[in-house]
Tab-separated table of C-alpha atoms in Angstrom:
chain	number	residue	atom	x	y	z
N	1	UNK	CA	91.748	63.963	130.527
N	2	UNK	CA	95.323	62.933	129.712
N	3	UNK	CA	98.334	65.165	130.389
N	4	UNK	CA	98.687	66.150	126.716
N	5	UNK	CA	95.120	67.480	126.486
N	6	UNK	CA	95.461	69.203	129.894
N	7	UNK	CA	98.591	71.014	128.696
N	8	UNK	CA	96.785	72.306	125.591
N	9	UNK	CA	93.987	73.724	127.739
N	10	UNK	CA	96.452	75.384	130.088
N	11	UNK	CA	98.255	77.006	127.139
N	12	UNK	CA	94.990	78.375	125.729
N	13	UNK	CA	93.969	79.736	129.127
N	14	UNK	CA	97.335	81.387	129.558
N	15	UNK	CA	97.016	83.075	126.157
N	16	UNK	CA	93.554	84.375	126.971
N	17	UNK	CA	94.720	85.826	130.274
N	18	UNK	CA	97.275	87.937	128.424
N	19	UNK	CA	94.308	89.627	126.709
N	20	UNK	CA	95.756	89.813	123.218
N	21	UNK	CA	93.566	87.257	121.526
N	22	UNK	CA	94.536	85.441	118.363
N	23	UNK	CA	95.277	88.615	116.381
N	24	UNK	CA	98.010	89.534	118.857
N	25	UNK	CA	100.019	86.560	117.677
N	26	UNK	CA	99.912	87.524	114.004
N	27	UNK	CA	102.989	89.173	112.467
N	28	UNK	CA	102.757	92.962	112.146
N	29	UNK	CA	102.942	92.685	108.386
N	30	UNK	CA	99.904	90.407	108.340
N	31	UNK	CA	97.872	92.812	110.491
N	32	UNK	CA	98.979	95.753	108.339
N	33	UNK	CA	97.824	93.918	105.228
N	34	UNK	CA	94.380	93.371	106.781
N	35	UNK	CA	94.088	97.017	107.849
N	36	UNK	CA	95.097	98.216	104.372
N	37	UNK	CA	91.839	96.775	102.987
N	38	UNK	CA	89.764	99.040	105.254
N	39	UNK	CA	89.455	102.859	105.159
N	40	UNK	CA	91.452	105.686	106.794
N	41	UNK	CA	88.859	106.138	109.605
N	42	UNK	CA	88.837	102.379	110.201
N	43	UNK	CA	92.628	102.336	110.442
N	44	UNK	CA	92.475	105.035	113.125
N	45	UNK	CA	89.855	103.107	115.094
N	46	UNK	CA	91.799	99.846	114.803
N	47	UNK	CA	94.927	101.573	116.118
N	48	UNK	CA	93.127	101.795	119.480
N	49	UNK	CA	92.550	98.047	119.735
N	50	UNK	CA	96.010	97.079	120.950
N	51	UNK	CA	99.677	97.951	120.665
N	52	UNK	CA	100.065	95.471	117.797
N	53	UNK	CA	97.248	97.071	115.848
N	54	UNK	CA	98.570	100.538	116.659
N	55	UNK	CA	102.019	99.830	115.241
N	56	UNK	CA	100.559	98.084	112.186
N	57	UNK	CA	97.940	100.766	111.478
N	58	UNK	CA	100.447	103.605	111.137
N	59	UNK	CA	102.855	101.833	108.792
N	60	UNK	CA	103.659	103.289	105.390
N	61	UNK	CA	102.387	100.059	103.845
N	62	UNK	CA	98.846	100.787	105.100
N	63	UNK	CA	98.695	104.492	104.267
N	64	UNK	CA	100.282	104.103	100.856
N	65	UNK	CA	97.325	101.857	100.001
N	66	UNK	CA	95.030	104.783	100.876
N	67	UNK	CA	96.935	107.103	98.535
N	68	UNK	CA	96.150	107.052	94.782
N	69	UNK	CA	98.316	104.570	92.910
N	70	UNK	CA	99.786	107.407	90.823
N	71	UNK	CA	100.234	109.900	93.662
N	72	UNK	CA	103.950	110.296	92.954
N	73	UNK	CA	103.270	111.295	89.351
N	74	UNK	CA	100.636	113.788	90.526
N	75	UNK	CA	102.965	115.297	93.119
N	76	UNK	CA	105.694	115.653	90.485
N	77	UNK	CA	103.404	118.090	88.629
N	78	UNK	CA	103.447	120.564	91.517
N	79	UNK	CA	105.876	123.464	91.778
N	80	UNK	CA	107.517	122.024	94.925
N	81	UNK	CA	107.369	118.211	94.703
N	82	UNK	CA	110.405	117.685	96.935
N	83	UNK	CA	108.662	119.155	99.984
N	84	UNK	CA	105.978	116.453	99.728
N	85	UNK	CA	108.191	113.479	98.973
N	86	UNK	CA	110.230	114.221	102.101
N	87	UNK	CA	107.372	113.581	104.530
N	88	UNK	CA	108.390	111.296	107.379
N	89	UNK	CA	105.416	108.979	106.879
N	90	UNK	CA	102.772	108.189	104.286
N	91	UNK	CA	100.087	108.984	106.862
N	92	UNK	CA	101.444	112.524	107.247
N	93	UNK	CA	101.497	112.887	103.471
N	94	UNK	CA	97.916	111.628	103.236
N	95	UNK	CA	96.674	114.117	105.829
N	96	UNK	CA	98.610	116.940	104.185
N	97	UNK	CA	96.922	116.262	100.838
N	98	UNK	CA	93.540	116.223	102.583
N	99	UNK	CA	94.014	119.643	104.182
N	100	UNK	CA	96.226	121.385	101.607
N	101	UNK	CA	95.068	121.213	97.973
N	102	UNK	CA	98.058	120.832	95.670
N	103	UNK	CA	98.368	123.123	92.664
N	104	UNK	CA	99.329	121.190	89.533
N	105	UNK	CA	99.213	121.716	85.767
N	106	UNK	CA	101.157	124.978	85.979
N	107	UNK	CA	98.755	126.217	88.643
N	108	UNK	CA	95.631	125.679	86.553
N	109	UNK	CA	94.260	122.775	88.580
N	110	UNK	CA	94.264	121.737	92.240
N	111	UNK	CA	94.426	118.191	93.577
N	112	UNK	CA	93.314	116.994	97.005
N	113	UNK	CA	92.053	113.882	98.781
N	114	UNK	CA	88.786	113.397	100.589
N	115	UNK	CA	89.778	112.941	104.217
N	116	UNK	CA	87.367	110.125	105.028
N	117	UNK	CA	87.805	107.866	102.011
N	118	UNK	CA	90.892	109.038	100.108
N	119	UNK	CA	88.921	109.743	96.927
N	120	UNK	CA	90.531	112.142	94.465
N	121	UNK	CA	89.139	115.682	94.293
N	122	UNK	CA	89.997	118.194	91.584
N	123	UNK	CA	89.226	121.865	91.171
N	124	UNK	CA	89.715	123.513	87.782
N	125	UNK	CA	90.817	127.128	87.579
N	126	UNK	CA	89.046	129.656	85.386
N	127	UNK	CA	92.039	129.535	83.024
N	128	UNK	CA	91.477	125.828	82.407
N	129	UNK	CA	87.837	126.410	81.421
N	130	UNK	CA	86.480	127.422	78.052
N	131	UNK	CA	84.678	130.743	78.526
N	132	UNK	CA	82.932	132.304	75.550
N	133	UNK	CA	84.512	135.761	74.941
N	134	UNK	CA	86.822	135.080	77.877
N	135	UNK	CA	89.738	136.848	76.180
N	136	UNK	CA	87.706	139.911	75.229
N	137	UNK	CA	88.296	142.692	77.808
N	138	UNK	CA	84.943	144.218	76.982
N	139	UNK	CA	83.220	141.157	78.423
N	140	UNK	CA	85.669	139.544	80.858
N	141	UNK	CA	88.497	140.817	83.032
N	142	UNK	CA	91.298	138.618	84.357
N	143	UNK	CA	92.384	139.597	87.837
N	144	UNK	CA	93.602	138.198	91.158
N	145	UNK	CA	91.817	137.773	94.473
N	146	UNK	CA	93.830	137.322	97.705
N	147	UNK	CA	91.568	134.606	99.083
N	148	UNK	CA	91.394	132.659	95.817
N	149	UNK	CA	93.125	129.300	95.413
N	150	UNK	CA	94.421	130.204	91.955
N	151	UNK	CA	96.564	133.140	90.879
N	152	UNK	CA	94.004	134.335	88.316
N	153	UNK	CA	90.230	134.543	88.348
N	154	UNK	CA	87.830	135.606	85.626
N	155	UNK	CA	85.666	138.626	86.437
N	156	UNK	CA	82.512	138.998	84.391
N	157	UNK	CA	82.029	142.542	83.083
N	158	UNK	CA	79.013	142.188	80.824
N	159	UNK	CA	77.829	139.581	78.346
N	160	UNK	CA	74.641	138.803	76.507
N	161	UNK	CA	75.487	135.104	76.377
N	162	UNK	CA	77.048	133.301	79.351
N	163	UNK	CA	78.643	130.004	78.355
N	164	UNK	CA	81.325	128.150	80.330
N	165	UNK	CA	82.628	124.674	79.592
N	166	UNK	CA	85.066	122.438	81.418
N	167	UNK	CA	86.221	118.861	81.285
N	168	UNK	CA	88.377	116.289	82.998
N	169	UNK	CA	89.460	112.794	81.976
N	170	UNK	CA	87.597	110.077	83.857
N	171	UNK	CA	90.813	108.058	84.126
N	172	UNK	CA	92.250	110.654	86.516
N	173	UNK	CA	89.365	110.219	88.978
N	174	UNK	CA	88.795	107.573	91.641
N	175	UNK	CA	87.175	104.316	90.606
N	176	UNK	CA	83.619	103.364	91.573
N	177	UNK	CA	82.790	106.850	92.805
N	178	UNK	CA	79.835	109.180	92.355
N	179	UNK	CA	81.216	112.603	91.443
N	180	UNK	CA	79.561	116.003	91.552
N	181	UNK	CA	80.588	118.938	89.350
N	182	UNK	CA	80.105	122.383	90.890
N	183	UNK	CA	80.416	125.924	89.594
N	184	UNK	CA	81.945	128.097	92.315
N	185	UNK	CA	81.723	131.882	92.026
N	186	UNK	CA	81.513	134.992	94.162
N	187	UNK	CA	79.314	138.017	93.668
N	188	UNK	CA	80.086	141.600	94.462
N	189	UNK	CA	78.107	143.649	96.944
N	190	UNK	CA	74.671	144.299	95.522
N	191	UNK	CA	74.626	141.159	93.419
N	192	UNK	CA	75.042	140.930	89.668
N	193	UNK	CA	72.783	142.214	86.945
N	194	UNK	CA	71.056	139.525	84.916
N	195	UNK	CA	71.431	136.653	87.390
N	196	UNK	CA	68.400	137.459	89.503
N	197	UNK	CA	65.867	134.626	89.244
N	198	UNK	CA	67.073	133.658	85.752
N	199	UNK	CA	67.136	129.965	84.782
N	200	UNK	CA	70.473	128.569	83.613
N	201	UNK	CA	70.933	125.319	81.728
N	202	UNK	CA	73.704	123.051	83.003
N	203	UNK	CA	74.776	119.640	81.775
N	204	UNK	CA	77.213	116.818	82.437
N	205	UNK	CA	77.808	114.310	79.634
N	206	UNK	CA	74.681	115.473	77.837
N	207	UNK	CA	72.381	115.205	80.854
N	208	UNK	CA	70.746	118.615	81.158
N	209	UNK	CA	68.890	120.361	83.924
N	210	UNK	CA	67.929	123.900	84.913
N	211	UNK	CA	69.265	125.711	87.976
N	212	UNK	CA	69.332	129.274	89.285
N	213	UNK	CA	72.572	131.132	89.972
N	214	UNK	CA	70.645	133.592	92.125
N	215	UNK	CA	67.106	132.798	93.213
N	216	UNK	CA	64.501	135.361	94.197
N	217	UNK	CA	64.784	134.620	97.935
N	218	UNK	CA	68.598	134.743	97.965
N	219	UNK	CA	69.868	137.711	100.025
N	220	UNK	CA	71.959	140.189	98.021
N	221	UNK	CA	75.337	140.339	99.746
N	222	UNK	CA	78.933	139.387	98.953
N	223	UNK	CA	79.225	135.615	99.108
N	224	UNK	CA	80.669	132.560	97.499
N	225	UNK	CA	78.175	130.594	95.462
N	226	UNK	CA	78.317	126.885	94.839
N	227	UNK	CA	75.860	125.726	92.217
N	228	UNK	CA	74.986	122.122	93.086
N	229	UNK	CA	72.803	121.523	90.055
N	230	UNK	CA	75.636	120.237	87.894
N	231	UNK	CA	75.520	116.786	89.417
N	232	UNK	CA	75.631	113.514	87.568
N	233	UNK	CA	76.900	109.975	87.883
N	234	UNK	CA	79.964	109.742	85.680
N	235	UNK	CA	79.330	106.973	83.191
N	236	UNK	CA	82.522	105.055	82.696
N	237	UNK	CA	83.825	101.536	83.061
N	238	UNK	CA	86.159	102.990	85.702
N	239	UNK	CA	83.451	104.784	87.680
N	240	UNK	CA	80.576	102.371	87.649
N	241	UNK	CA	79.058	102.112	91.094
N	242	UNK	CA	78.364	103.916	94.316
N	243	UNK	CA	77.322	102.419	97.615
N	244	UNK	CA	75.482	104.748	99.937
N	245	UNK	CA	76.624	104.457	103.538
N	246	UNK	CA	76.227	106.322	106.834
N	247	UNK	CA	78.896	108.925	107.692
N	248	UNK	CA	82.087	107.193	108.881
N	249	UNK	CA	83.775	108.087	112.178
N	250	UNK	CA	86.027	111.104	112.510
N	251	UNK	CA	89.488	110.616	111.047
N	252	UNK	CA	92.393	110.949	113.463
């Protein structure tokens, strides 16, 4: 082996002894770009690999890629946008939006992010729904509940026909995502007359199915109900696929 080849081997051995591997010699910006194509849990795991990965994985460049592309426009719809735009890092902003739903649309809608994948989540207030006879005090009462997310909730007094409709533009949702639509309500102590073991028809984009708001075996006590029957793949060129996968690791 000539001296030139021997020197190359010695250099490689010296690099391996440092323990950084080839990735250690990449610029931080290059590593950050690679990490930005992963997911928030992956970025947290990669931050444990080495100091280079740690510094790259927490950069604003990475976490801004995990935020929706129009997050600034969404934040501007809240009552206090300045408190969110002043976050010291995009990672802190991301985690805040995961744990603290943001009221937008004059308080009629809430926006949040799914912690594990950054997908957009919306909740519509009762005021943003179309409720048959909703403005007739004989049938519905508008009130407030301390634990509620929204300032007003609709309290059902008595109706012979229960019909509630809601909608959201598919363009405001995350791409390539399977969404579920849920009706969330709370019953008073003793339940509610007329719900007991009565079938209810629900539909999303014309796909209909029957569910029960209160089944025969459901205990009668105050509780929050989430009706999971309103569940459908959103048909849209923006939301066109869903890949099932095992639960990802815990997000840091």
